[in-house]
GROMACS .gro file of C-alpha atoms in nm:
model
  467
    1MET     CA    1   8.592   0.282  -3.982
    2SER     CA    2   8.463   0.474  -3.679
    3GLU     CA    3   8.098   0.525  -3.619
    4THR     CA    4   8.122   0.899  -3.592
    5ALA     CA    5   8.256   1.171  -3.816
    6THR     CA    6   8.336   1.536  -3.733
    7PHE     CA    7   8.159   1.829  -3.904
    8THR     CA    8   8.325   2.163  -3.953
    9SER     CA    9   8.125   2.286  -3.654
   10GLY     CA   10   8.307   2.027  -3.439
   11ALA     CA   11   7.996   1.826  -3.342
   12PRO     CA   12   8.004   1.459  -3.388
   13ALA     CA   13   7.776   1.312  -3.665
   14PRO     CA   14   7.510   1.074  -3.545
   15VAL     CA   15   7.546   0.716  -3.628
   16SER     CA   16   7.385   0.638  -3.966
   17ARG     CA   17   7.111   0.389  -4.002
   18ASP     CA   18   6.985   0.162  -4.279
   19HIS     CA   19   6.743   0.369  -4.486
   20GLY     CA   20   6.561   0.071  -4.624
   21ILE     CA   21   6.516   0.225  -4.967
   22GLY     CA   22   6.553  -0.036  -5.242
   23PHE     CA   23   6.771   0.047  -5.546
   24GLY     CA   24   6.486  -0.058  -5.788
   25GLU     CA   25   6.247   0.175  -5.614
   26ALA     CA   26   6.508   0.460  -5.635
   27VAL     CA   27   6.549   0.394  -6.004
   28ARG     CA   28   6.173   0.432  -6.059
   29VAL     CA   29   6.165   0.756  -5.857
   30TRP     CA   30   6.459   0.904  -6.044
   31ALA     CA   31   6.299   0.820  -6.377
   32ARG     CA   32   5.982   0.992  -6.263
   33ILE     CA   33   6.182   1.299  -6.165
   34ALA     CA   34   6.356   1.295  -6.505
   35ALA     CA   35   6.022   1.292  -6.688
   36LEU     CA   36   5.895   1.592  -6.484
   37SER     CA   37   6.215   1.799  -6.511
   38PHE     CA   38   6.087   2.095  -6.711
   39GLY     CA   39   6.115   2.463  -6.635
   40GLY     CA   40   6.493   2.507  -6.594
   41PRO     CA   41   6.699   2.456  -6.271
   42ALA     CA   42   6.450   2.627  -6.038
   43GLY     CA   43   6.158   2.418  -6.157
   44GLN     CA   44   6.372   2.095  -6.158
   45ILE     CA   45   6.501   2.153  -5.803
   46ALA     CA   46   6.143   2.223  -5.686
   47VAL     CA   47   6.034   1.887  -5.842
   48MET     CA   48   6.315   1.706  -5.658
   49HIS     CA   49   6.235   1.876  -5.334
   50ARG     CA   50   5.866   1.792  -5.354
   51ILE     CA   51   5.924   1.429  -5.434
   52LEU     CA   52   6.239   1.340  -5.230
   53VAL     CA   53   6.178   1.555  -4.924
   54GLU     CA   54   5.802   1.622  -4.896
   55GLU     CA   55   5.648   1.314  -5.054
   56LYS     CA   56   5.907   1.030  -5.005
   57LYS     CA   57   6.072   1.170  -4.697
   58TRP     CA   58   6.407   1.009  -4.804
   59ILE     CA   59   6.616   1.306  -4.703
   60GLY     CA   60   6.541   1.615  -4.491
   61GLU     CA   61   6.532   1.991  -4.556
   62GLU     CA   62   6.870   2.060  -4.400
   63ARG     CA   63   7.052   1.789  -4.604
   64PHE     CA   64   6.883   1.879  -4.930
   65LEU     CA   65   6.981   2.245  -4.898
   66HIS     CA   66   7.336   2.169  -4.788
   67ALA     CA   67   7.382   1.937  -5.093
   68LEU     CA   68   7.235   2.213  -5.317
   69ASN     CA   69   7.466   2.478  -5.181
   70TYR     CA   70   7.761   2.251  -5.261
   71CYS     CA   71   7.628   2.192  -5.618
   72MET     CA   72   7.588   2.568  -5.669
   73LEU     CA   73   7.966   2.608  -5.608
   74LEU     CA   74   8.041   2.376  -5.895
   75PRO     CA   75   8.059   2.432  -6.261
   76GLY     CA   76   7.778   2.261  -6.463
   77PRO     CA   77   7.402   2.213  -6.417
   78GLU     CA   78   7.333   2.231  -6.047
   79ALA     CA   79   7.001   2.044  -6.074
   80GLN     CA   80   7.162   1.738  -6.242
   81GLN     CA   81   7.451   1.744  -5.998
   82LEU     CA   82   7.210   1.757  -5.713
   83ALA     CA   83   7.037   1.449  -5.841
   84ALA     CA   84   7.374   1.265  -5.873
   85TYR     CA   85   7.472   1.379  -5.518
   86ILE     CA   86   7.151   1.256  -5.355
   87GLY     CA   87   7.159   0.937  -5.561
   88TRP     CA   88   7.523   0.875  -5.441
   89LEU     CA   89   7.420   0.955  -5.085
   90LEU     CA   90   7.142   0.693  -5.094
   91HIS     CA   91   7.304   0.408  -5.298
   92ARG     CA   92   7.677   0.481  -5.340
   93THR     CA   93   7.837   0.530  -5.678
   94LYS     CA   94   7.579   0.332  -5.876
   95GLY     CA   95   7.306   0.546  -5.724
   96GLY     CA   96   7.478   0.869  -5.835
   97LEU     CA   97   7.536   0.734  -6.187
   98VAL     CA   98   7.175   0.626  -6.229
   99ALA     CA   99   7.032   0.943  -6.086
  100GLY     CA  100   7.257   1.168  -6.289
  101ALA     CA  101   7.227   0.981  -6.613
  102LEU     CA  102   6.847   0.947  -6.592
  103PHE     CA  103   6.826   1.321  -6.537
  104VAL     CA  104   6.990   1.378  -6.874
  105LEU     CA  105   6.861   1.084  -7.083
  106PRO     CA  106   6.505   1.199  -7.168
  107GLY     CA  107   6.623   1.538  -7.285
  108PHE     CA  108   6.900   1.386  -7.490
  109ILE     CA  109   6.665   1.158  -7.677
  110ALA     CA  110   6.408   1.434  -7.723
  111ILE     CA  111   6.660   1.692  -7.858
  112LEU     CA  112   6.830   1.442  -8.081
  113ALA     CA  113   6.494   1.358  -8.244
  114LEU     CA  114   6.403   1.725  -8.274
  115SER     CA  115   6.750   1.800  -8.425
  116PHE     CA  116   6.682   1.550  -8.696
  117VAL     CA  117   6.349   1.720  -8.765
  118TYR     CA  118   6.523   2.060  -8.777
  119VAL     CA  119   6.790   1.956  -9.040
  120LEU     CA  120   6.556   1.745  -9.248
  121LEU     CA  121   6.234   1.953  -9.241
  122GLY     CA  122   6.344   2.289  -9.124
  123GLN     CA  123   6.283   2.452  -9.455
  124THR     CA  124   5.920   2.355  -9.472
  125PRO     CA  125   5.677   2.643  -9.387
  126MET     CA  126   5.523   2.463  -9.092
  127VAL     CA  127   5.849   2.359  -8.918
  128ASP     CA  128   6.015   2.688  -9.006
  129GLY     CA  129   5.720   2.870  -8.846
  130LEU     CA  130   5.742   2.661  -8.526
  131PHE     CA  131   6.095   2.764  -8.477
  132PHE     CA  132   6.019   3.120  -8.573
  133GLY     CA  133   5.755   3.133  -8.292
  134LEU     CA  134   5.991   2.967  -8.044
  135LYS     CA  135   6.258   3.228  -8.104
  136ALA     CA  136   6.026   3.512  -8.028
  137ALA     CA  137   5.896   3.344  -7.710
  138VAL     CA  138   6.247   3.264  -7.584
  139LEU     CA  139   6.322   3.629  -7.569
  140ALA     CA  140   6.056   3.678  -7.306
  141VAL     CA  141   6.185   3.377  -7.117
  142VAL     CA  142   6.536   3.511  -7.108
  143VAL     CA  143   6.425   3.855  -6.996
  144GLN     CA  144   6.231   3.682  -6.717
  145ALA     CA  145   6.552   3.501  -6.619
  146VAL     CA  146   6.732   3.835  -6.592
  147ILE     CA  147   6.469   3.975  -6.362
  148ARG     CA  148   6.442   3.653  -6.149
  149VAL     CA  149   6.813   3.605  -6.096
  150GLY     CA  150   6.872   3.986  -6.057
  151SER     CA  151   6.604   4.028  -5.786
  152ARG     CA  152   6.780   3.757  -5.582
  153ALA     CA  153   7.146   3.846  -5.648
  154LEU     CA  154   7.166   4.219  -5.665
  155ARG     CA  155   7.105   4.299  -5.300
  156ASN     CA  156   7.326   4.609  -5.272
  157GLY     CA  157   7.523   4.864  -5.479
  158VAL     CA  158   7.837   4.652  -5.487
  159MET     CA  159   7.653   4.350  -5.642
  160ARG     CA  160   7.480   4.582  -5.893
  161GLY     CA  161   7.819   4.731  -5.985
  162ILE     CA  162   7.960   4.381  -6.042
  163ALA     CA  163   7.671   4.307  -6.274
  164ALA     CA  164   7.709   4.629  -6.458
  165ALA     CA  165   8.091   4.568  -6.504
  166ALA     CA  166   8.024   4.213  -6.625
  167PHE     CA  167   7.778   4.339  -6.891
  168VAL     CA  168   8.019   4.604  -7.018
  169ALA     CA  169   8.298   4.360  -7.028
  170ILE     CA  170   8.118   4.099  -7.242
  171PHE     CA  171   7.895   4.319  -7.453
  172PHE     CA  172   8.128   4.610  -7.529
  173LEU     CA  173   8.474   4.464  -7.482
  174GLY     CA  174   8.408   4.106  -7.592
  175ALA     CA  175   8.574   3.967  -7.270
  176PRO     CA  176   8.553   3.582  -7.240
  177PHE     CA  177   8.301   3.449  -6.993
  178PRO     CA  178   8.563   3.234  -6.803
  179LEU     CA  179   8.763   3.552  -6.735
  180ILE     CA  180   8.461   3.736  -6.605
  181VAL     CA  181   8.372   3.436  -6.377
  182LEU     CA  182   8.732   3.421  -6.251
  183LEU     CA  183   8.759   3.787  -6.166
  184ALA     CA  184   8.419   3.815  -6.004
  185GLY     CA  185   8.492   3.503  -5.793
  186LEU     CA  186   8.827   3.635  -5.687
  187GLY     CA  187   8.676   3.970  -5.594
  188GLY     CA  188   8.411   3.804  -5.394
  189TYR     CA  189   8.651   3.567  -5.221
  190LEU     CA  190   8.878   3.857  -5.112
  191GLY     CA  191   8.573   4.061  -5.007
  192GLY     CA  192   8.454   3.764  -4.793
  193ARG     CA  193   8.795   3.714  -4.638
  194MET     CA  194   8.797   4.086  -4.546
  195GLY     CA  195   8.455   4.057  -4.382
  196LEU     CA  196   8.283   4.305  -4.608
  197SER     CA  197   7.909   4.301  -4.547
  198ALA     CA  198   7.829   4.358  -4.914
  199PHE     CA  199   7.974   4.014  -5.005
  200LYS     CA  200   7.785   3.818  -4.746
  201GLY     CA  201   7.638   3.502  -4.909
  202GLY     CA  202   7.279   3.404  -4.925
  203GLY     CA  203   7.000   3.355  -5.176
  204GLY     CA  204   6.996   3.060  -5.402
  205HIS     CA  205   6.708   2.826  -5.449
  206GLY     CA  206   6.501   2.791  -5.143
  207SER     CA  207   6.248   2.534  -5.061
  208SER     CA  208   5.894   2.555  -5.178
  209GLY     CA  209   5.764   2.645  -4.833
  210GLY     CA  210   5.512   2.469  -4.616
  211THR     CA  211   5.593   2.223  -4.337
  212ILE     CA  212   5.967   2.162  -4.305
  213VAL     CA  213   6.072   1.789  -4.308
  214HIS     CA  214   6.378   1.767  -4.079
  215ASP     CA  215   6.658   1.520  -4.136
  216ALA     CA  216   6.570   1.325  -3.823
  217GLU     CA  217   6.219   1.246  -3.966
  218THR     CA  218   6.348   1.090  -4.290
  219ALA     CA  219   6.467   0.750  -4.411
  220LEU     CA  220   6.828   0.857  -4.424
  221GLY     CA  221   6.812   1.032  -4.088
  222GLU     CA  222   7.073   1.265  -3.952
  223GLY     CA  223   7.365   1.021  -3.970
  224LEU     CA  224   7.645   1.012  -4.225
  225PRO     CA  225   7.654   0.684  -4.428
  226ASP     CA  226   7.983   0.506  -4.412
  227HIS     CA  227   8.059   0.555  -4.787
  228ALA     CA  228   7.993   0.926  -4.743
  229ARG     CA  229   8.278   0.974  -4.497
  230PRO     CA  230   8.600   1.139  -4.637
  231ASN     CA  231   8.830   0.878  -4.784
  232LEU     CA  232   9.123   1.024  -4.980
  233GLY     CA  233   9.217   0.692  -5.139
  234TRP     CA  234   8.871   0.641  -5.280
  235SER     CA  235   8.851   1.000  -5.401
  236LEU     CA  236   9.179   0.970  -5.587
  237LYS     CA  237   9.068   0.641  -5.756
  238ILE     CA  238   8.728   0.765  -5.860
  239SER     CA  239   8.878   1.099  -5.979
  240SER     CA  240   9.140   0.916  -6.194
  241ALA     CA  241   8.872   0.687  -6.348
  242PHE     CA  242   8.641   0.977  -6.448
  243LEU     CA  243   8.931   1.193  -6.563
  244PHE     CA  244   9.031   0.912  -6.795
  245LEU     CA  245   8.677   0.859  -6.921
  246TRP     CA  246   8.643   1.231  -6.986
  247LEU     CA  247   8.979   1.321  -7.133
  248ALA     CA  248   9.084   1.006  -7.310
  249PRO     CA  249   8.853   1.064  -7.609
  250VAL     CA  250   8.963   1.426  -7.625
  251ALA     CA  251   9.325   1.327  -7.623
  252ALA     CA  252   9.267   1.058  -7.886
  253LEU     CA  253   9.091   1.302  -8.121
  254LEU     CA  254   9.378   1.555  -8.078
  255LEU     CA  255   9.646   1.291  -8.151
  256LEU     CA  256   9.468   1.100  -8.432
  257ALA     CA  257   9.266   1.363  -8.606
  258GLY     CA  258   9.443   1.691  -8.528
  259PRO     CA  259   9.312   2.007  -8.355
  260ALA     CA  260   9.130   2.152  -8.658
  261THR     CA  261   8.879   1.881  -8.730
  262PRO     CA  262   8.507   1.923  -8.632
  263PHE     CA  263   8.506   1.643  -8.375
  264THR     CA  264   8.824   1.753  -8.207
  265GLN     CA  265   8.697   2.119  -8.186
  266ILE     CA  266   8.365   1.992  -8.041
  267ALA     CA  267   8.554   1.780  -7.782
  268THR     CA  268   8.804   2.051  -7.678
  269PHE     CA  269   8.556   2.343  -7.677
  270PHE     CA  270   8.281   2.170  -7.467
  271SER     CA  271   8.543   2.018  -7.235
  272GLN     CA  272   8.670   2.363  -7.168
  273MET     CA  273   8.308   2.483  -7.115
  274ALA     CA  274   8.251   2.206  -6.859
  275VAL     CA  275   8.495   2.367  -6.624
  276VAL     CA  276   8.373   2.724  -6.654
  277THR     CA  277   8.001   2.687  -6.660
  278PHE     CA  278   7.930   2.868  -6.335
  279GLY     CA  279   7.598   3.060  -6.300
  280GLY     CA  280   7.357   2.837  -6.489
  281ALA     CA  281   7.259   2.775  -6.844
  282TYR     CA  282   7.160   3.123  -6.939
  283ALA     CA  283   7.504   3.257  -6.856
  284VAL     CA  284   7.673   2.977  -7.036
  285LEU     CA  285   7.467   3.032  -7.346
  286ALA     CA  286   7.628   3.380  -7.398
  287TYR     CA  287   7.971   3.210  -7.388
  288VAL     CA  288   7.858   2.929  -7.623
  289ALA     CA  289   7.687   3.176  -7.866
  290GLN     CA  290   7.998   3.396  -7.867
  291GLU     CA  291   8.227   3.105  -7.957
  292ALA     CA  292   7.995   2.877  -8.166
  293VAL     CA  293   7.866   3.166  -8.377
  294GLY     CA  294   8.148   3.410  -8.387
  295THR     CA  295   8.465   3.188  -8.363
  296TYR     CA  296   8.374   2.851  -8.507
  297GLY     CA  297   8.092   2.955  -8.738
  298TRP     CA  298   7.896   2.637  -8.651
  299LEU     CA  299   7.553   2.800  -8.670
  300GLN     CA  300   7.373   3.130  -8.708
  301PRO     CA  301   7.268   3.364  -8.425
  302GLY     CA  302   6.900   3.283  -8.475
  303GLU     CA  303   6.978   2.917  -8.453
  304MET     CA  304   7.098   2.949  -8.097
  305LEU     CA  305   6.749   3.066  -8.012
  306ASN     CA  306   6.609   2.754  -8.190
  307GLY     CA  307   6.825   2.530  -7.978
  308LEU     CA  308   6.731   2.715  -7.661
  309GLY     CA  309   6.365   2.667  -7.755
  310LEU     CA  310   6.414   2.297  -7.794
  311ALA     CA  311   6.586   2.279  -7.458
  312GLU     CA  312   6.320   2.486  -7.290
  313THR     CA  313   6.039   2.255  -7.412
  314THR     CA  314   6.208   1.919  -7.335
  315PRO     CA  315   6.283   1.758  -6.991
  316GLY     CA  316   6.628   1.776  -6.843
  317PRO     CA  317   6.894   2.044  -6.788
  318LEU     CA  318   6.857   2.358  -6.996
  319ILE     CA  319   7.233   2.320  -7.083
  320MET     CA  320   7.126   2.043  -7.319
  321VAL     CA  321   7.115   2.314  -7.577
  322VAL     CA  322   7.477   2.244  -7.635
  323GLN     CA  323   7.382   1.905  -7.778
  324PHE     CA  324   7.198   2.085  -8.058
  325VAL     CA  325   7.505   2.303  -8.127
  326GLY     CA  326   7.734   1.989  -8.140
  327PHE     CA  327   7.487   1.816  -8.368
  328LEU     CA  328   7.486   2.111  -8.617
  329ALA     CA  329   7.863   2.156  -8.598
  330ALA     CA  330   7.923   1.795  -8.693
  331TYR     CA  331   7.638   1.789  -8.954
  332ARG     CA  332   7.794   2.088  -9.141
  333GLY     CA  333   8.157   2.002  -9.077
  334SER     CA  334   8.395   1.812  -9.309
  335THR     CA  335   8.411   1.486  -9.113
  336GLY     CA  336   8.425   1.233  -9.399
  337LEU     CA  337   8.106   1.069  -9.263
  338PRO     CA  338   7.745   1.095  -9.391
  339PRO     CA  339   7.610   1.421  -9.239
  340LEU     CA  340   7.338   1.259  -9.023
  341ALA     CA  341   7.591   1.001  -8.886
  342ALA     CA  342   7.841   1.268  -8.812
  343ALA     CA  343   7.573   1.484  -8.649
  344THR     CA  344   7.459   1.201  -8.416
  345LEU     CA  345   7.818   1.136  -8.317
  346GLY     CA  346   7.865   1.507  -8.255
  347ALA     CA  347   7.560   1.521  -8.029
  348ILE     CA  348   7.685   1.216  -7.827
  349LEU     CA  349   8.036   1.364  -7.802
  350THR     CA  350   7.910   1.695  -7.684
  351THR     CA  351   7.686   1.544  -7.424
  352TRP     CA  352   7.966   1.308  -7.305
  353VAL     CA  353   8.224   1.589  -7.242
  354THR     CA  354   7.960   1.822  -7.099
  355PHE     CA  355   7.807   1.599  -6.842
  356LEU     CA  356   8.070   1.344  -6.746
  357PRO     CA  357   8.273   1.609  -6.548
  358CYS     CA  358   7.960   1.659  -6.340
  359PHE     CA  359   8.002   1.310  -6.196
  360LEU     CA  360   8.373   1.378  -6.124
  361TRP     CA  361   8.289   1.691  -5.928
  362ILE     CA  362   8.034   1.496  -5.722
  363PHE     CA  363   8.204   1.170  -5.653
  364ALA     CA  364   8.544   1.336  -5.579
  365GLY     CA  365   8.419   1.623  -5.370
  366ALA     CA  366   8.101   1.523  -5.200
  367PRO     CA  367   8.261   1.320  -4.915
  368PHE     CA  368   8.447   1.641  -4.822
  369VAL     CA  369   8.146   1.873  -4.863
  370GLU     CA  370   8.105   1.916  -4.489
  371ARG     CA  371   8.425   2.111  -4.487
  372LEU     CA  372   8.259   2.378  -4.698
  373ARG     CA  373   7.989   2.447  -4.435
  374GLY     CA  374   7.999   2.795  -4.304
  375ASN     CA  375   8.297   2.899  -4.523
  376LYS     CA  376   8.215   3.267  -4.567
  377ALA     CA  377   8.491   3.337  -4.830
  378LEU     CA  378   8.357   3.068  -5.053
  379SER     CA  379   7.996   3.186  -5.007
  380ALA     CA  380   8.109   3.543  -5.090
  381ALA     CA  381   8.278   3.427  -5.410
  382LEU     CA  382   7.949   3.256  -5.518
  383SER     CA  383   7.759   3.563  -5.445
  384ALA     CA  384   7.993   3.778  -5.662
  385ILE     CA  385   7.979   3.519  -5.942
  386THR     CA  386   7.599   3.519  -5.931
  387ALA     CA  387   7.595   3.899  -5.957
  388ALA     CA  388   7.830   3.885  -6.261
  389VAL     CA  389   7.606   3.627  -6.418
  390VAL     CA  390   7.315   3.875  -6.407
  391GLY     CA  391   7.514   4.107  -6.634
  392VAL     CA  392   7.603   3.811  -6.865
  393ILE     CA  393   7.247   3.705  -6.897
  394LEU     CA  394   7.142   4.069  -6.974
  395ASN     CA  395   7.403   4.052  -7.253
  396LEU     CA  396   7.243   3.730  -7.373
  397ALA     CA  397   6.893   3.883  -7.379
  398LEU     CA  398   7.012   4.187  -7.567
  399TRP     CA  399   7.215   3.976  -7.814
  400PHE     CA  400   6.917   3.745  -7.885
  401ALA     CA  401   6.685   4.041  -7.919
  402ILE     CA  402   6.901   4.216  -8.175
  403HIS     CA  403   6.946   3.910  -8.385
  404THR     CA  404   6.581   3.796  -8.363
  405LEU     CA  405   6.398   4.124  -8.415
  406PHE     CA  406   6.622   4.271  -8.681
  407GLY     CA  407   6.736   4.124  -9.009
  408GLN     CA  408   7.059   4.324  -9.026
  409VAL     CA  409   7.323   4.448  -8.782
  410ARG     CA  410   7.623   4.677  -8.817
  411ARG     CA  411   7.945   4.676  -8.614
  412ILE     CA  412   8.014   4.995  -8.425
  413ALA     CA  413   8.345   5.056  -8.269
  414PHE     CA  414   8.500   5.341  -8.069
  415GLY     CA  415   8.825   5.310  -7.891
  416PRO     CA  416   8.845   4.965  -7.710
  417PHE     CA  417   8.462   4.933  -7.733
  418ALA     CA  418   8.278   4.752  -8.009
  419PHE     CA  419   7.923   4.598  -8.042
  420ASP     CA  420   7.668   4.493  -8.294
  421ALA     CA  421   7.390   4.756  -8.339
  422PRO     CA  422   7.068   4.672  -8.519
  423VAL     CA  423   6.970   4.844  -8.845
  424PRO     CA  424   6.633   5.005  -8.764
  425SER     CA  425   6.491   4.955  -9.119
  426SER     CA  426   6.542   4.582  -9.088
  427LEU     CA  427   6.299   4.551  -8.795
  428ASP     CA  428   6.095   4.219  -8.829
  429LEU     CA  429   5.740   4.329  -8.729
  430PRO     CA  430   5.597   3.969  -8.707
  431ALA     CA  431   5.875   3.863  -8.479
  432LEU     CA  432   5.829   4.184  -8.266
  433THR     CA  433   5.450   4.107  -8.244
  434LEU     CA  434   5.506   3.749  -8.131
  435ALA     CA  435   5.778   3.855  -7.873
  436ALA     CA  436   5.537   4.121  -7.739
  437LEU     CA  437   5.257   3.865  -7.704
  438ALA     CA  438   5.494   3.626  -7.530
  439ALA     CA  439   5.607   3.897  -7.290
  440LEU     CA  440   5.247   3.987  -7.218
  441ALA     CA  441   5.165   3.616  -7.141
  442VAL     CA  442   5.462   3.583  -6.908
  443PHE     CA  443   5.461   3.912  -6.722
  444ARG     CA  444   5.094   4.014  -6.724
  445PHE     CA  445   4.911   3.690  -6.718
  446LYS     CA  446   5.183   3.483  -6.540
  447LEU     CA  447   5.149   3.188  -6.774
  448GLY     CA  448   5.394   2.905  -6.740
  449MET     CA  449   5.695   2.865  -6.973
  450ILE     CA  450   5.569   2.551  -7.153
  451PRO     CA  451   5.224   2.701  -7.257
  452VAL     CA  452   5.393   3.020  -7.365
  453LEU     CA  453   5.656   2.848  -7.583
  454LEU     CA  454   5.409   2.606  -7.732
  455GLY     CA  455   5.147   2.882  -7.795
  456SER     CA  456   5.413   3.100  -7.967
  457ALA     CA  457   5.538   2.810  -8.180
  458LEU     CA  458   5.178   2.745  -8.293
  459LEU     CA  459   5.125   3.111  -8.383
  460GLY     CA  460   5.456   3.114  -8.571
  461ALA     CA  461   5.347   2.800  -8.768
  462VAL     CA  462   5.014   2.966  -8.853
  463TYR     CA  463   5.180   3.282  -8.967
  464MET     CA  464   5.423   3.103  -9.200
  465LEU     CA  465   5.149   2.889  -9.351
  466LEU     CA  466   4.928   3.193  -9.424
  467SER     CA  467   5.210   3.424  -9.545
   0.00000   0.00000   0.00000
């Protein structure tokens, strides 16, 4: 293999050097990052940047942001994929597997334990109050997400129009989330190919500021490791292996159990979700809620908020909320197994088909990632998708608010439009009070997400014990 590679800019890549980072040391660092991965993707990416770039100086600013931009083009949790990408860059396939798996493991264990608590003790006043408080606080967190993502993505009238169209499509027309993503991405791609200024890419998660650590100043340096050079044969082999690991259990369930059993429905639904989860967890939750509540009847609307509260207060990707959904789907389904055993298998199956494709995208595509540099059409497609996601998250916030603050809703339809409207007389004043206090803490006093969620849960427990 040659000592140079060619970037899309045409400049030869410098010769790589031995970074000298031991695999055992890397495992300890990835475990530390996983334990600190609270706060959603923005907070998780900031933790990785601080430790890997600023503190350890394993990789530089340019390489970190380039890897992040690639991960933002992919379906799935971008922070977990970024960890797998950098782990692969440093220590080949085993490094990517360890980094990506450790990023998920603490959250999986925590949510599994809390799911057991939920189904076994959820009817006690104290536990019921904790989840009551969490639901109210999550409303404020989701509204904050709308504002945060919107301020970055809606830079002009075209992007605001895409966001508005996405909201109307999903809230009033019930359009599926994958279709919204597809149309937005296609429109952005065409706009980028035409050179329209409104579709120029940008934004995303920037660095935390301060002194920039350049690639040349880091352990990995500016060079491209030999294993990171494009190799079509290796990419085909690794893709085949991960496709088999991902889809073989799904195919086995379809053939042996049939399409209508709970485990098969979990496997097929979350496998489908794994390839359309552009735009982050908040956007995906609208799609999951739409299907899990409305189509499959796995759980109630308020329980989606319970799951989101669990994911918000545990380390790891926010999309781990789907594990809670899979747990309840199997727990309540007719599986022929004891409910808790079925629920545990449902949680494992959901996590497997949700996160295993993330490794496929990284290992198959990362060696070719340099070919995406400077691709204006792909950047424009991402910008349009991000704008549409703002409308989808707004739908999520409104959907959560209606089902949390009101005890009853009624369906209103006119022509092709239909939506759930709250019944004013069913307003839940304690839930409204807690949501208002959480919003005050978030927007007025700028408190962090974890203190707000824990404080609201405590207030909810106190209220239930006293009522």
